[in-house]
Amino acid sequence: MPKLINRYGVVDAKTGTDGWIEYTGDANAIPAGAKVLLPLTEFREFSGTWQKHVGTNGALGVKLSPADDPALIAHDLEKLALIAIEFPAFTDGRGYSTATLLRERYRFIGELRAVGDVQRDQIFLMSRAGFTTFALRDDQSVEKSLAAFNDFSSYYQHAADRFVDRSALPLAA
Amino acid sequence: MYQYTAFDQRIVDERVAQFRDQTERHLAGELSADDFKVLRLQNGLYIQKHAPMLRVAIPYGLVNTKQVRMFAHIARKYDRDYAHFSTRQNIQFNWPELSRVPDILADLATVQMHAIQTSGNCIRNTTTDQFAGVAPDEVVNPLVWAEIIRQWSTIHPEFAYLPRKFKIAISGSTKDRAATLVHDIGLVALKNDAGQIGFRVIVGGGLGRTPIVGTAIREFLPWQHLITYLEAVLRVYNRLGRRDNKYKARIKILVKESTPAQFAEWVEAEFEATKNGPTLLSQHEIDVVSARFTQPVYKSLPSDDAATVTFAASNSEFARWQRRNVHAHRVSGYAAVTLSLKRIGVPPGDITADELDRVAALADQFNQGELRVTHEQNLVFTDVEVSALPELWRELKALGMATPNIGLIGNIIACPGGDFCDLANAVSIPVAAAIHERFESLDYQFDIGELDLNISGCINACGHHHVGHIGILGVDKHEEEWYQITIGGAQTIAQGGTQTAKIGKIIGPSFARAQVTDVIENLITTYLSLRERDDERFVDVVARTGIEPFKERVYAEAN
Ligand code: SF4
């Protein structure tokens, strides 16, 4: 499992898991009441079924590939506690626009997570683009990654992070 | 010249610290060569044939003498006593050591300079007209807008990992000296009938493997929306630009494949959804940035200076220089002067540390402590008093920078090519040198008249060969150096009421290096035999006759 951090520390430090289970085609692997991360197509087709399955104790999340259009879930955002955006390679910058659109245009206020090739050197930019959690690539140092949030103390542009309520982020253990 | 605030300085300083940390982690083995490569490129650092190459940004081509002296210092301390001006208003150092690059960047930061985003797949240095602010045909001074774009694009979180590099050029004159039609985005600042400032927005131009003249998708964008609109274009490109093939990843391919009309529709939809948001510019923001610019101080002077006129009448060398290298100024009694860095025996754009110091001293004496770098790899003093021209000319002559070849065949634009660049198919600099020597006679150059000759060592087209009246491109044929020749290109040419760019046409099969100079001479003699008036330029003749007569002559001679 990759380490998951937010700007305050390791999110899953105590349990070693953040509780989310990724659906990869085997519905039996997902207990009722779980927190499930679904691919976009699965969510769009079966969101009703999944909502029933996870019930009020569980939660739904969607994982977007770089090419996925966030407009497709714009009307479902209140059903989602988590949106994960995949970076197959850190040089594939589409996820920054996806995150910006979700925060600025569609006003998603839940957890926005960067997954995949997530390195220390992109965290500052990702955070500014509205990401709140970061599933670090295995070789990344947690300590150095946490320092990345402070790479710059100021910046020239408006960005999607102005829609992020930092006080609502869980303080890590 | 824009003066940094503490805020600007902090961002640059923090960038140096960030890069120092990245370099240290790389040298310690914590950051792989592949991962580090992307980061170092965004800080201007290439690893080339012989050594790293560091490209330092000269935002919109404007530098002061303190900065020029810093270039000299860097050339001496970290390099081999010289530097190179590129075709994009940047300066390059060819021999720095990787571990010392953070120190170079720290030195640069002390004079408000940096290498941020001078390479990599991000928004690059914004370029403009070298005569911005002083050109008589200027409608809007683009410098403040260029600075606003610089700030906005610096470490922009959404656009740091684009499909490919992204270059913006801005012009504010009737004549487009910024090549706005062959940039990813070209902006032409203009005024509407009510006198309000706005921009024509051109997208999808570019050279390289697929040369394309850009398309205007907005004829008049009110200035308040500039940044919002740029973000709309960039967002569409970032999301939809191709990432599967680096040769198809530039915005021009997206614009072409989707059609300009469709692309414009996407941009307009994005713009509609975001306009009047926080990126809307206010007069206050413009005023604040404008106020950070020092302005040249002009005396009230007569337009002509009697002594200068007399001197020109008695000294034909000076008169020639005045004709080619001195340019009109919007303020009476002032002129702009191009310092030619096209010298026999010196690669185009190269300059030594001592010369940098000398140029700085002259800029202090004659040009209020500032100068410009041009995309033709020359330098410009923009605010010289006409009465001082003879004295400046003598000084420049002593420095070897008064060759009156601006706009002539001697003003060859050439990329570093095979002598330095890993990507090259062939050398550029020796080809430029051979042609320059063949056409050394200034009488001959003046007779030929205006001619842009551009050389690129490979299809990346850093020498902008497609828009040269004559373009030379290095191609690889069985591991040998061959050259393809194009004619009839133009960076800017009047067409109807507007300016357009023209891509040169290939005249036929390529030539061996030993043939190139003869081929160029044949092209020139063909032109001289075809021209109908003295002021019919090479490029005009090609437009009139087509490439056939040139082709026939060149291949008849070559076989
Ligand atoms: S045109 Fe090619 S050879 Fe010349 S500098 Fe650019 S990449 Fe290198």
XYZ file of C-alpha atoms and ligand atoms in Angstrom:
740
model
C 0.000 0.000 0.000
C 1.351 3.416 -0.855
C 1.624 5.812 2.048
C -1.142 8.351 2.082
C -0.434 11.847 3.306
C -2.177 15.158 3.557
C -0.463 18.420 4.411
C -0.504 17.605 8.106
C 1.031 14.149 8.013
C 0.371 10.494 7.267
C -3.373 9.953 7.057
C -3.322 6.210 7.585
C -0.472 6.080 10.065
C -2.402 4.367 12.881
C -4.148 1.622 10.995
C -1.944 1.377 7.945
C -5.047 1.750 5.813
C -7.421 4.562 5.085
C -10.321 2.130 4.822
C -11.015 2.550 1.110
C -11.265 -0.564 -1.037
C -10.713 -0.295 -4.742
C -13.195 -2.205 -6.883
C -11.368 -4.051 -9.607
C -14.137 -6.229 -11.011
C -14.872 -8.609 -8.152
C -17.983 -7.401 -6.343
C -17.681 -10.214 -3.772
C -14.478 -8.634 -2.520
C -16.427 -5.601 -1.341
C -18.331 -6.105 1.917
C -21.557 -4.226 2.493
C -21.010 -0.963 4.300
C -17.508 -0.504 2.872
C -15.914 2.572 1.421
C -15.513 1.712 -2.270
C -13.488 3.391 -4.946
C -15.026 2.761 -8.376
C -13.817 3.335 -11.901
C -15.792 6.018 -13.708
C -17.726 3.663 -16.009
C -18.752 1.383 -13.124
C -19.958 4.345 -11.110
C -21.929 5.816 -13.971
C -23.689 2.565 -14.760
C -24.349 1.179 -11.332
C -24.201 4.019 -8.861
C -27.675 3.150 -7.499
C -26.706 -0.459 -6.811
C -23.446 0.569 -5.203
C -25.122 3.178 -3.064
C -27.410 0.520 -1.646
C -24.507 -1.851 -1.134
C -22.423 0.552 0.903
C -25.418 2.037 2.691
C -25.105 4.899 5.097
C -22.094 3.479 6.913
C -19.983 3.158 3.783
C -19.110 5.649 1.115
C -18.472 5.901 -2.602
C -15.516 7.266 -4.420
C -14.577 7.495 -8.084
C -11.199 7.035 -9.642
C -10.591 9.077 -12.772
C -8.080 8.280 -15.467
C -6.275 11.215 -17.083
C -8.595 11.229 -20.093
C -11.824 11.051 -18.070
C -13.999 14.129 -18.323
C -15.014 15.326 -14.857
C -18.151 16.874 -16.374
C -19.550 13.334 -16.446
C -19.806 13.246 -12.668
C -20.582 16.917 -12.147
C -24.140 16.130 -11.058
C -23.178 13.264 -8.760
C -20.623 14.987 -6.612
C -22.742 14.968 -3.455
C -22.758 11.161 -3.639
C -18.963 11.074 -3.581
C -16.714 11.278 -0.556
C -13.545 10.750 -2.561
C -12.316 11.400 -6.060
C -8.962 9.889 -6.923
C -7.138 11.127 -9.993
C -4.613 8.858 -11.590
C -1.167 9.990 -12.690
C 0.213 7.129 -14.783
C 3.398 9.188 -15.113
C 4.086 12.408 -13.270
C 4.666 14.148 -16.587
C 1.055 13.538 -17.612
C -0.384 16.823 -16.405
C -4.018 16.309 -17.347
C -4.910 15.529 -13.751
C -4.111 19.113 -12.754
C -6.837 20.400 -15.054
C -9.233 17.694 -13.913
C -8.667 18.715 -10.297
C -9.038 22.394 -11.128
C -12.341 21.766 -12.882
C -13.681 19.658 -10.034
C -12.878 22.309 -7.461
C -13.557 25.511 -9.377
C -16.258 24.644 -11.858
C -18.135 21.855 -10.128
C -17.358 22.848 -6.545
C -16.419 19.416 -5.285
C -15.609 19.803 -1.597
C -14.663 16.242 -0.685
C -11.303 14.526 -0.649
C -9.329 14.841 -3.867
C -6.521 12.329 -4.009
C -3.537 12.050 -6.328
C -2.621 8.435 -7.066
C -0.005 6.796 -9.246
C 3.348 8.410 -9.967
C 3.052 10.848 -7.075
C 6.400 12.264 -6.016
C 7.659 14.820 -3.603
C 8.486 17.223 -6.395
C 4.939 17.567 -7.673
C 3.142 17.850 -4.347
C 3.289 21.608 -4.116
C 1.689 22.047 -7.538
C -0.859 19.297 -6.936
C -1.852 20.853 -3.669
C -2.327 24.197 -5.354
C -4.467 22.554 -8.014
C -6.863 21.393 -5.293
C -5.597 17.948 -4.271
C -5.829 17.247 -0.546
C -4.386 13.738 -0.208
C -1.440 12.105 -1.887
C -0.810 8.385 -2.292
C 2.967 8.538 -2.488
C 4.963 6.459 -4.910
C 6.628 3.704 -2.892
C 10.138 5.130 -2.927
C 9.100 8.563 -1.667
C 10.145 9.776 1.750
C 7.211 10.897 3.873
C 9.260 13.487 5.671
C 10.558 15.077 2.470
C 7.131 14.910 0.896
C 5.622 16.794 3.815
C 8.257 19.482 3.413
C 7.111 19.949 -0.192
C 3.946 21.761 0.892
C 6.200 24.649 1.840
C 8.360 24.774 -1.303
C 6.967 28.231 -1.974
C 5.511 30.678 0.482
C 3.771 32.739 -2.179
C 2.639 32.566 -5.765
C 1.383 34.722 -8.584
C -1.793 32.999 -9.719
C -5.214 32.159 -8.478
C -5.624 28.406 -8.330
C -8.168 25.834 -7.265
C -6.778 25.470 -3.749
C -8.734 28.543 -2.749
C -11.783 26.268 -2.648
C -10.127 23.904 -0.210
C -11.024 24.352 3.420
C -7.803 23.354 5.114
C -9.378 23.437 8.546
C -11.648 20.601 7.438
C -8.722 18.311 6.627
C -8.179 15.590 9.213
C -5.174 16.228 11.382
C -2.969 13.244 10.916
C -1.897 11.118 13.840
C 12.758 47.686 -16.923
C 10.589 45.837 -14.399
C 11.944 46.036 -10.830
C 11.274 43.097 -8.548
C 9.245 43.551 -5.399
C 10.173 41.554 -2.288
C 7.435 39.183 -3.407
C 9.001 38.536 -6.820
C 12.388 38.095 -5.192
C 11.068 35.562 -2.700
C 9.599 33.381 -5.436
C 12.867 33.344 -7.348
C 14.890 32.656 -4.188
C 12.583 29.824 -3.194
C 12.911 28.373 -6.663
C 16.690 28.349 -6.282
C 16.352 26.554 -2.940
C 13.957 24.048 -4.469
C 16.317 23.296 -7.332
C 19.309 23.058 -5.029
C 17.480 20.437 -3.015
C 16.512 18.542 -6.186
C 20.085 18.613 -7.478
C 21.438 17.399 -4.152
C 18.923 14.568 -4.010
C 19.857 13.627 -7.542
C 23.571 13.645 -6.818
C 22.903 11.579 -3.688
C 21.112 8.968 -5.779
C 17.654 9.664 -4.339
C 16.214 11.183 -7.487
C 16.630 9.125 -10.652
C 18.112 10.588 -13.802
C 14.742 10.311 -15.560
C 12.758 12.025 -12.830
C 15.415 14.681 -12.361
C 15.614 15.366 -16.081
C 12.109 16.799 -16.174
C 12.822 18.981 -13.145
C 16.169 20.272 -14.376
C 14.744 21.112 -17.792
C 12.133 23.290 -16.117
C 15.095 25.112 -14.614
C 16.823 25.572 -17.946
C 19.373 22.815 -17.583
C 20.104 20.482 -20.488
C 22.719 17.754 -20.533
C 24.307 17.981 -23.957
C 27.133 16.504 -25.944
C 30.030 17.922 -24.031
C 28.545 19.228 -20.826
C 25.364 20.652 -19.346
C 23.904 23.754 -20.967
C 22.088 26.309 -18.853
C 19.524 28.556 -20.493
C 18.762 31.711 -18.551
C 15.570 33.655 -19.150
C 15.737 37.221 -20.351
C 12.053 38.031 -19.938
C 10.818 39.624 -23.167
C 14.430 40.389 -24.072
C 14.976 43.249 -21.639
C 18.156 43.410 -19.487
C 19.980 46.032 -17.492
C 23.731 46.461 -17.303
C 23.986 44.998 -13.827
C 22.517 41.812 -15.236
C 24.811 41.872 -18.251
C 27.801 42.149 -15.914
C 26.433 39.164 -14.037
C 26.407 37.206 -17.311
C 30.070 38.118 -17.720
C 30.767 37.023 -14.158
C 29.030 33.689 -14.704
C 30.852 33.120 -17.979
C 34.167 33.642 -16.198
C 33.478 31.844 -12.971
C 31.505 28.822 -14.140
C 32.017 28.650 -17.872
C 34.652 29.176 -20.528
C 34.538 32.949 -20.691
C 31.716 33.230 -23.161
C 27.955 32.937 -23.528
C 25.488 32.537 -26.354
C 22.309 34.485 -27.167
C 19.609 32.149 -28.469
C 16.837 32.794 -30.978
C 14.280 33.148 -28.167
C 15.633 36.079 -26.232
C 17.493 33.855 -23.782
C 21.165 33.528 -22.934
C 22.890 30.158 -22.767
C 25.989 28.947 -20.973
C 27.500 25.889 -22.567
C 29.883 24.462 -20.031
C 28.634 24.725 -16.444
C 29.097 21.842 -14.019
C 25.889 20.244 -12.777
C 26.765 20.524 -9.095
C 27.441 24.249 -9.452
C 24.259 25.141 -11.313
C 22.357 25.954 -8.098
C 25.122 28.456 -7.283
C 24.788 30.030 -10.722
C 21.055 30.354 -10.188
C 21.654 31.903 -6.777
C 24.042 34.431 -8.347
C 21.453 35.245 -10.997
C 18.770 35.728 -8.360
C 20.839 38.523 -6.817
C 20.245 40.544 -9.996
C 16.579 39.554 -10.408
C 17.168 36.837 -12.956
C 16.321 33.164 -13.200
C 16.135 30.147 -15.494
C 12.582 29.167 -14.573
C 10.700 27.402 -17.365
C 13.302 28.108 -20.027
C 12.902 24.509 -21.145
C 10.580 21.560 -20.569
C 6.926 21.033 -21.420
C 5.659 24.159 -19.789
C 4.978 27.805 -20.591
C 8.283 29.274 -21.732
C 9.698 32.771 -21.700
C 7.293 35.193 -23.398
C 8.984 37.002 -26.260
C 8.246 40.329 -27.863
C 9.348 43.008 -30.305
C 12.913 44.177 -29.619
C 11.716 47.730 -30.274
C 8.822 47.531 -27.812
C 8.165 50.930 -26.293
C 10.161 52.904 -28.854
C 8.919 51.795 -32.287
C 7.219 54.545 -34.281
C 4.599 52.101 -35.548
C 3.676 50.924 -32.069
C 0.008 50.965 -31.115
C 0.300 49.462 -27.645
C 3.465 48.972 -25.626
C 3.558 45.214 -25.027
C 6.099 45.216 -22.180
C 3.676 45.549 -19.278
C 1.486 42.831 -20.758
C 4.516 40.608 -21.245
C 5.392 41.039 -17.573
C 1.833 40.241 -16.540
C 2.050 37.064 -18.601
C 5.445 36.283 -17.073
C 4.042 36.495 -13.571
C 0.940 34.504 -14.372
C 2.857 31.738 -16.140
C 5.599 31.439 -13.511
C 5.136 28.170 -11.606
C 1.513 27.943 -12.721
C 0.214 24.849 -10.947
C -2.120 23.682 -13.684
C 0.225 24.034 -16.642
C 3.604 22.717 -15.492
C 3.245 19.360 -17.273
C 1.772 20.143 -20.655
C 1.908 17.730 -23.603
C 4.799 19.763 -25.004
C 6.580 23.105 -24.710
C 4.447 26.216 -25.023
C 5.615 29.551 -26.342
C 3.796 32.852 -26.264
C 4.826 35.904 -28.275
C 3.319 39.366 -28.054
C 3.518 42.308 -30.412
C 1.990 45.761 -30.208
C 2.945 47.273 -33.550
C 1.627 47.433 -37.078
C 4.595 45.427 -38.240
C 4.879 42.157 -36.386
C 8.456 41.826 -35.197
C 7.629 39.149 -32.640
C 6.670 36.347 -35.067
C 3.243 36.026 -33.455
C 2.014 33.814 -36.285
C 4.467 31.037 -35.616
C 4.003 30.685 -31.867
C 1.732 28.437 -29.821
C -0.098 31.613 -28.872
C 0.554 34.894 -30.624
C -0.927 38.048 -29.148
C -1.226 41.282 -31.057
C -2.092 44.186 -28.779
C -4.278 46.743 -30.533
C -6.882 49.415 -29.946
C -10.508 49.378 -31.023
C -12.394 52.378 -32.409
C -13.168 53.529 -28.898
C -9.449 53.532 -28.072
C -9.685 50.575 -25.719
C -6.861 48.071 -25.595
C -7.408 44.479 -26.565
C -5.652 41.544 -28.169
C -5.925 39.570 -31.354
C -5.368 36.000 -30.216
C -3.626 33.688 -32.657
C -3.210 30.006 -31.830
C -1.535 26.968 -33.270
C 1.320 28.492 -35.203
C 4.719 26.900 -35.066
C 7.746 25.650 -36.924
C 9.450 22.296 -36.328
C 8.467 19.155 -38.211
C 5.060 20.497 -39.190
C 5.339 24.227 -39.868
C 1.978 25.966 -39.575
C 0.927 29.597 -39.660
C -1.355 30.269 -36.696
C -5.059 31.101 -36.858
C -6.687 34.079 -35.161
C -9.479 32.773 -32.926
C -10.326 36.181 -31.427
C -10.004 39.448 -33.279
C -10.401 41.643 -30.225
C -10.195 40.333 -26.704
C -10.638 43.165 -24.181
C -7.500 43.321 -22.025
C -9.364 42.551 -18.808
C -9.859 39.006 -20.055
C -6.316 38.312 -21.190
C -5.346 35.873 -18.454
C -8.719 34.136 -18.361
C -8.535 33.581 -22.086
C -4.965 32.292 -21.962
C -6.042 29.867 -19.250
C -8.932 28.713 -21.417
C -6.588 27.971 -24.325
C -4.075 26.238 -22.086
C -6.718 24.156 -20.332
C -8.169 22.895 -23.594
C -4.671 22.084 -24.782
C -3.583 20.454 -21.534
C -6.610 18.171 -21.533
C -6.907 17.358 -25.222
C -3.420 17.779 -26.672
C -1.836 14.527 -27.816
C 0.519 12.846 -25.411
C 1.091 9.637 -27.334
C 3.593 11.045 -29.814
C 5.949 13.875 -29.025
C 5.983 15.006 -32.647
C 2.231 15.487 -32.554
C 2.006 16.999 -29.116
C 2.277 20.702 -29.873
C -0.925 22.726 -29.792
C -0.681 23.343 -33.534
C -1.446 19.653 -34.189
C -4.497 19.756 -31.912
C -5.719 22.919 -33.635
C -5.121 21.413 -37.051
C -6.576 17.972 -36.337
C -9.658 19.315 -34.567
C -9.902 22.282 -36.998
C -9.375 25.865 -35.841
C -13.151 26.431 -35.720
C -13.706 23.498 -33.361
C -10.732 24.480 -31.243
C -12.034 28.042 -30.989
C -15.411 26.693 -29.907
C -13.843 24.702 -27.065
C -11.851 27.715 -25.945
C -14.862 30.011 -26.062
C -16.922 27.538 -24.007
C -14.158 27.327 -21.418
C -13.824 31.100 -21.431
C -17.579 31.607 -20.984
C -17.500 29.377 -17.922
C -14.581 31.176 -16.297
C -14.776 34.794 -17.388
C -15.277 37.546 -14.847
C -13.817 35.254 -12.194
C -10.708 35.941 -10.140
C -8.450 35.995 -13.214
C -10.214 39.102 -14.508
C -7.565 41.830 -14.662
C -8.252 45.184 -13.070
C -6.830 48.566 -13.955
C -5.303 48.586 -10.511
C -3.262 45.438 -11.220
C -2.040 46.898 -14.505
C -1.108 50.146 -12.765
C 0.814 48.326 -10.067
C 2.871 46.353 -12.593
C 3.379 49.432 -14.797
C 4.636 51.415 -11.830
C 7.340 48.792 -11.261
C 8.866 49.602 -14.648
C 11.576 52.214 -14.777
C 10.992 54.434 -17.795
C 13.609 55.962 -20.078
C 14.028 59.699 -19.590
C 13.951 61.712 -22.794
C 15.300 65.196 -23.366
C 13.590 67.474 -25.776
C 15.787 67.278 -28.864
C 15.554 68.229 -32.535
C 14.879 65.265 -34.767
C 18.147 65.628 -36.656
C 21.578 66.405 -35.371
C 23.645 68.601 -37.699
C 27.000 67.101 -36.730
C 25.722 63.566 -37.271
C 24.339 64.505 -40.681
C 27.675 66.060 -41.662
C 29.597 63.064 -40.423
C 27.387 60.690 -42.406
C 27.933 62.753 -45.539
C 31.694 62.412 -45.208
C 31.920 58.866 -43.936
C 30.238 56.260 -46.087
C 30.977 53.468 -43.627
C 29.077 55.307 -40.911
C 26.318 56.147 -43.369
C 25.945 52.476 -44.232
C 25.788 51.520 -40.594
C 23.177 54.177 -40.038
C 21.150 52.782 -42.897
C 21.195 49.175 -41.705
C 21.725 49.196 -37.947
C 20.062 52.394 -36.795
C 16.288 52.394 -36.481
C 13.652 55.064 -36.169
C 12.412 56.056 -32.713
C 9.059 57.435 -31.642
C 10.799 60.238 -29.721
C 12.403 63.053 -31.657
C 16.209 63.115 -31.482
C 16.518 59.464 -30.460
C 17.298 56.292 -32.346
C 17.489 52.572 -31.695
C 20.716 50.813 -32.596
C 21.356 47.150 -33.319
C 24.697 45.767 -32.199
C 25.527 43.063 -34.697
C 26.681 39.814 -33.149
C 27.172 38.374 -36.628
C 30.880 38.510 -37.074
C 33.162 36.614 -39.383
C 34.741 33.814 -37.404
C 32.358 33.997 -34.453
C 29.258 31.772 -34.172
C 26.051 33.840 -34.439
C 24.987 35.091 -31.015
C 28.228 34.225 -29.215
C 29.789 36.837 -26.962
C 32.776 36.773 -24.603
C 32.791 37.848 -20.978
C 34.977 40.852 -21.778
C 32.642 41.883 -24.568
C 29.681 41.602 -22.221
C 31.427 44.001 -19.852
C 32.240 46.386 -22.688
C 28.662 46.291 -23.949
C 27.432 47.002 -20.410
C 29.725 50.019 -20.157
C 28.453 51.325 -23.504
C 24.843 50.782 -22.468
C 25.513 52.803 -19.327
C 27.095 55.561 -21.353
C 24.697 55.694 -24.300
C 21.510 53.887 -23.388
C 20.434 54.638 -19.832
C 21.773 51.370 -18.500
C 19.540 48.961 -20.401
C 19.579 46.885 -23.548
C 17.563 44.316 -25.431
C 18.263 40.899 -26.839
C 16.687 40.081 -30.193
C 15.472 36.781 -31.577
C 17.895 37.404 -34.430
C 20.674 36.910 -31.851
C 21.753 40.544 -31.801
C 21.593 43.262 -29.150
C 19.710 46.532 -29.298
C 20.199 49.896 -27.612
C 16.742 51.431 -27.758
C 17.306 54.980 -26.537
C 20.404 56.477 -28.113
C 20.581 60.211 -28.733
C 21.052 60.852 -32.448
C 23.903 63.241 -31.662
C 25.775 60.394 -29.975
C 25.565 58.026 -32.934
C 29.029 58.773 -34.386
C 30.693 58.213 -31.040
C 28.757 55.032 -30.352
C 29.586 53.814 -33.844
C 33.323 54.265 -33.216
C 33.078 52.344 -29.975
C 31.085 49.531 -31.553
C 33.441 49.380 -34.480
C 36.326 48.889 -32.080
C 34.329 46.057 -30.521
C 33.542 44.513 -33.900
C 29.813 45.008 -33.408
C 29.213 47.717 -35.991
C 29.022 45.558 -39.105
C 26.159 47.083 -41.081
C 24.524 43.768 -41.884
C 21.173 43.923 -40.106
C 18.533 42.637 -42.488
C 21.222 41.515 -44.946
C 22.647 38.111 -45.766
C 25.431 38.594 -43.229
C 22.883 38.594 -40.396
C 22.568 34.808 -40.464
C 20.436 33.222 -37.760
C 21.796 29.823 -36.780
C 21.051 27.388 -33.982
C 23.998 25.830 -32.089
C 23.640 22.710 -34.270
C 25.890 19.675 -34.304
C 28.778 21.347 -32.527
C 26.803 21.515 -29.312
C 23.370 20.017 -29.624
C 22.598 16.321 -29.142
C 19.591 16.401 -31.400
C 21.377 17.804 -34.423
C 21.600 15.991 -37.740
C 24.254 18.350 -38.969
C 26.342 21.332 -37.983
C 24.951 24.862 -38.358
C 27.721 27.168 -37.238
C 30.364 26.112 -39.780
C 27.763 26.371 -42.552
C 26.910 29.886 -41.390
C 30.604 30.728 -41.279
C 31.236 29.482 -44.818
C 28.308 31.468 -46.226
C 29.281 34.523 -44.248
C 32.785 34.374 -45.680
C 31.539 33.932 -49.234
C 29.379 37.022 -48.867
C 31.821 38.963 -46.782
C 31.877 41.925 -49.160
C 29.496 44.529 -47.808
C 29.056 46.026 -51.263
C 27.728 42.707 -52.381
C 25.503 42.399 -49.327
C 24.038 45.845 -49.914
C 23.471 45.033 -53.561
C 21.569 41.872 -52.661
C 19.479 43.857 -50.228
C 17.181 42.550 -47.529
C 17.578 38.871 -46.993
C 16.923 36.643 -43.992
C 18.996 33.490 -44.002
C 18.200 30.982 -41.258
C 19.910 27.705 -40.411
C 18.657 24.864 -38.187
C 20.677 21.758 -37.433
C 17.558 19.577 -37.274
C 13.818 19.669 -37.744
C 13.270 21.201 -34.310
C 13.888 24.430 -36.177
C 15.537 26.461 -33.430
C 17.101 28.502 -36.243
C 13.591 29.187 -37.641
C 14.679 28.057 -41.108
C 11.084 27.799 -42.381
C 10.602 31.542 -42.136
C 13.969 32.505 -43.588
C 13.843 34.000 -47.063
C 16.414 31.261 -47.514
C 16.233 28.417 -45.008
C 18.814 25.706 -44.498
C 17.953 22.554 -42.590
C 20.383 19.850 -41.539
C 19.107 16.382 -42.430
C 20.603 13.003 -41.797
C 21.310 10.794 -44.784
C 23.148 7.574 -44.001
C 24.810 9.245 -41.036
C 26.167 12.003 -43.228
C 25.397 15.682 -43.006
C 23.052 16.882 -45.727
C 21.115 20.081 -46.064
C 17.671 20.799 -47.371
C 17.053 24.266 -48.737
C 13.809 26.229 -48.623
C 13.113 29.610 -50.182
C 10.352 32.169 -49.965
C 9.670 31.938 -46.252
C 9.030 35.087 -44.248
C 8.567 35.704 -40.576
C 6.263 38.564 -41.342
C 5.026 39.876 -44.618
C 2.239 42.302 -45.444
C -0.784 40.676 -47.019
C -3.919 42.681 -47.558
C -4.156 44.947 -44.542
C -2.577 42.534 -42.084
C 0.686 40.788 -41.421
C 1.131 37.127 -42.057
C 3.964 34.622 -41.949
C 5.035 32.386 -44.803
C 6.587 28.951 -44.689
C 9.376 28.518 -47.238
C 9.154 25.910 -49.989
C 11.679 23.106 -50.351
C 13.509 23.501 -53.645
C 14.362 19.810 -54.069
C 16.707 17.047 -52.926
C 19.200 17.961 -50.253
C 22.837 18.855 -50.724
C 26.112 17.745 -49.232
C 27.743 20.200 -46.896
C 30.448 21.075 -49.410
C 27.813 22.160 -51.937
C 25.767 24.435 -49.709
C 27.659 27.684 -50.155
C 27.645 27.336 -53.945
C 23.944 26.607 -53.901
C 23.295 29.749 -51.894
C 25.379 31.761 -54.300
C 23.442 30.290 -57.231
C 20.174 31.239 -55.581
C 21.450 34.769 -55.133
C 22.702 35.183 -58.702
C 19.420 33.780 -59.987
C 17.596 36.337 -57.905
C 19.812 39.186 -59.129
C 19.135 38.211 -62.729
C 15.397 38.040 -62.128
C 14.731 41.114 -60.074
C 12.987 43.951 -61.846
C 13.821 46.785 -59.493
C 16.577 47.340 -56.958
C 14.092 47.252 -54.135
C 12.452 44.032 -55.211
C 13.718 41.766 -52.477
C 14.713 38.128 -52.843
C 11.547 37.047 -51.091
C 9.437 39.267 -53.373
C 10.961 37.692 -56.470
C 10.288 34.197 -55.174
C 6.684 35.240 -54.529
C 6.411 36.571 -58.083
C 8.173 33.818 -60.021
C 7.692 30.808 -57.792
C 10.546 28.468 -56.970
C 10.971 26.982 -60.463
C 13.611 29.315 -61.957
C 15.664 28.954 -58.780
C 15.305 25.231 -58.746
C 16.284 24.825 -62.399
C 19.382 26.888 -62.013
C 20.542 25.325 -58.781
C 20.111 21.708 -59.900
C 21.531 22.375 -63.366
C 24.663 23.700 -61.707
C 24.816 21.005 -59.056
C 24.724 18.120 -61.525
S 17.410 23.031 -34.397
Fe 17.984 20.980 -33.736
S 20.207 21.046 -33.845
Fe 19.558 23.148 -33.777
S 19.581 23.678 -31.618
Fe 17.496 23.068 -32.151
S 17.427 20.932 -31.580
Fe 19.600 21.462 -31.717
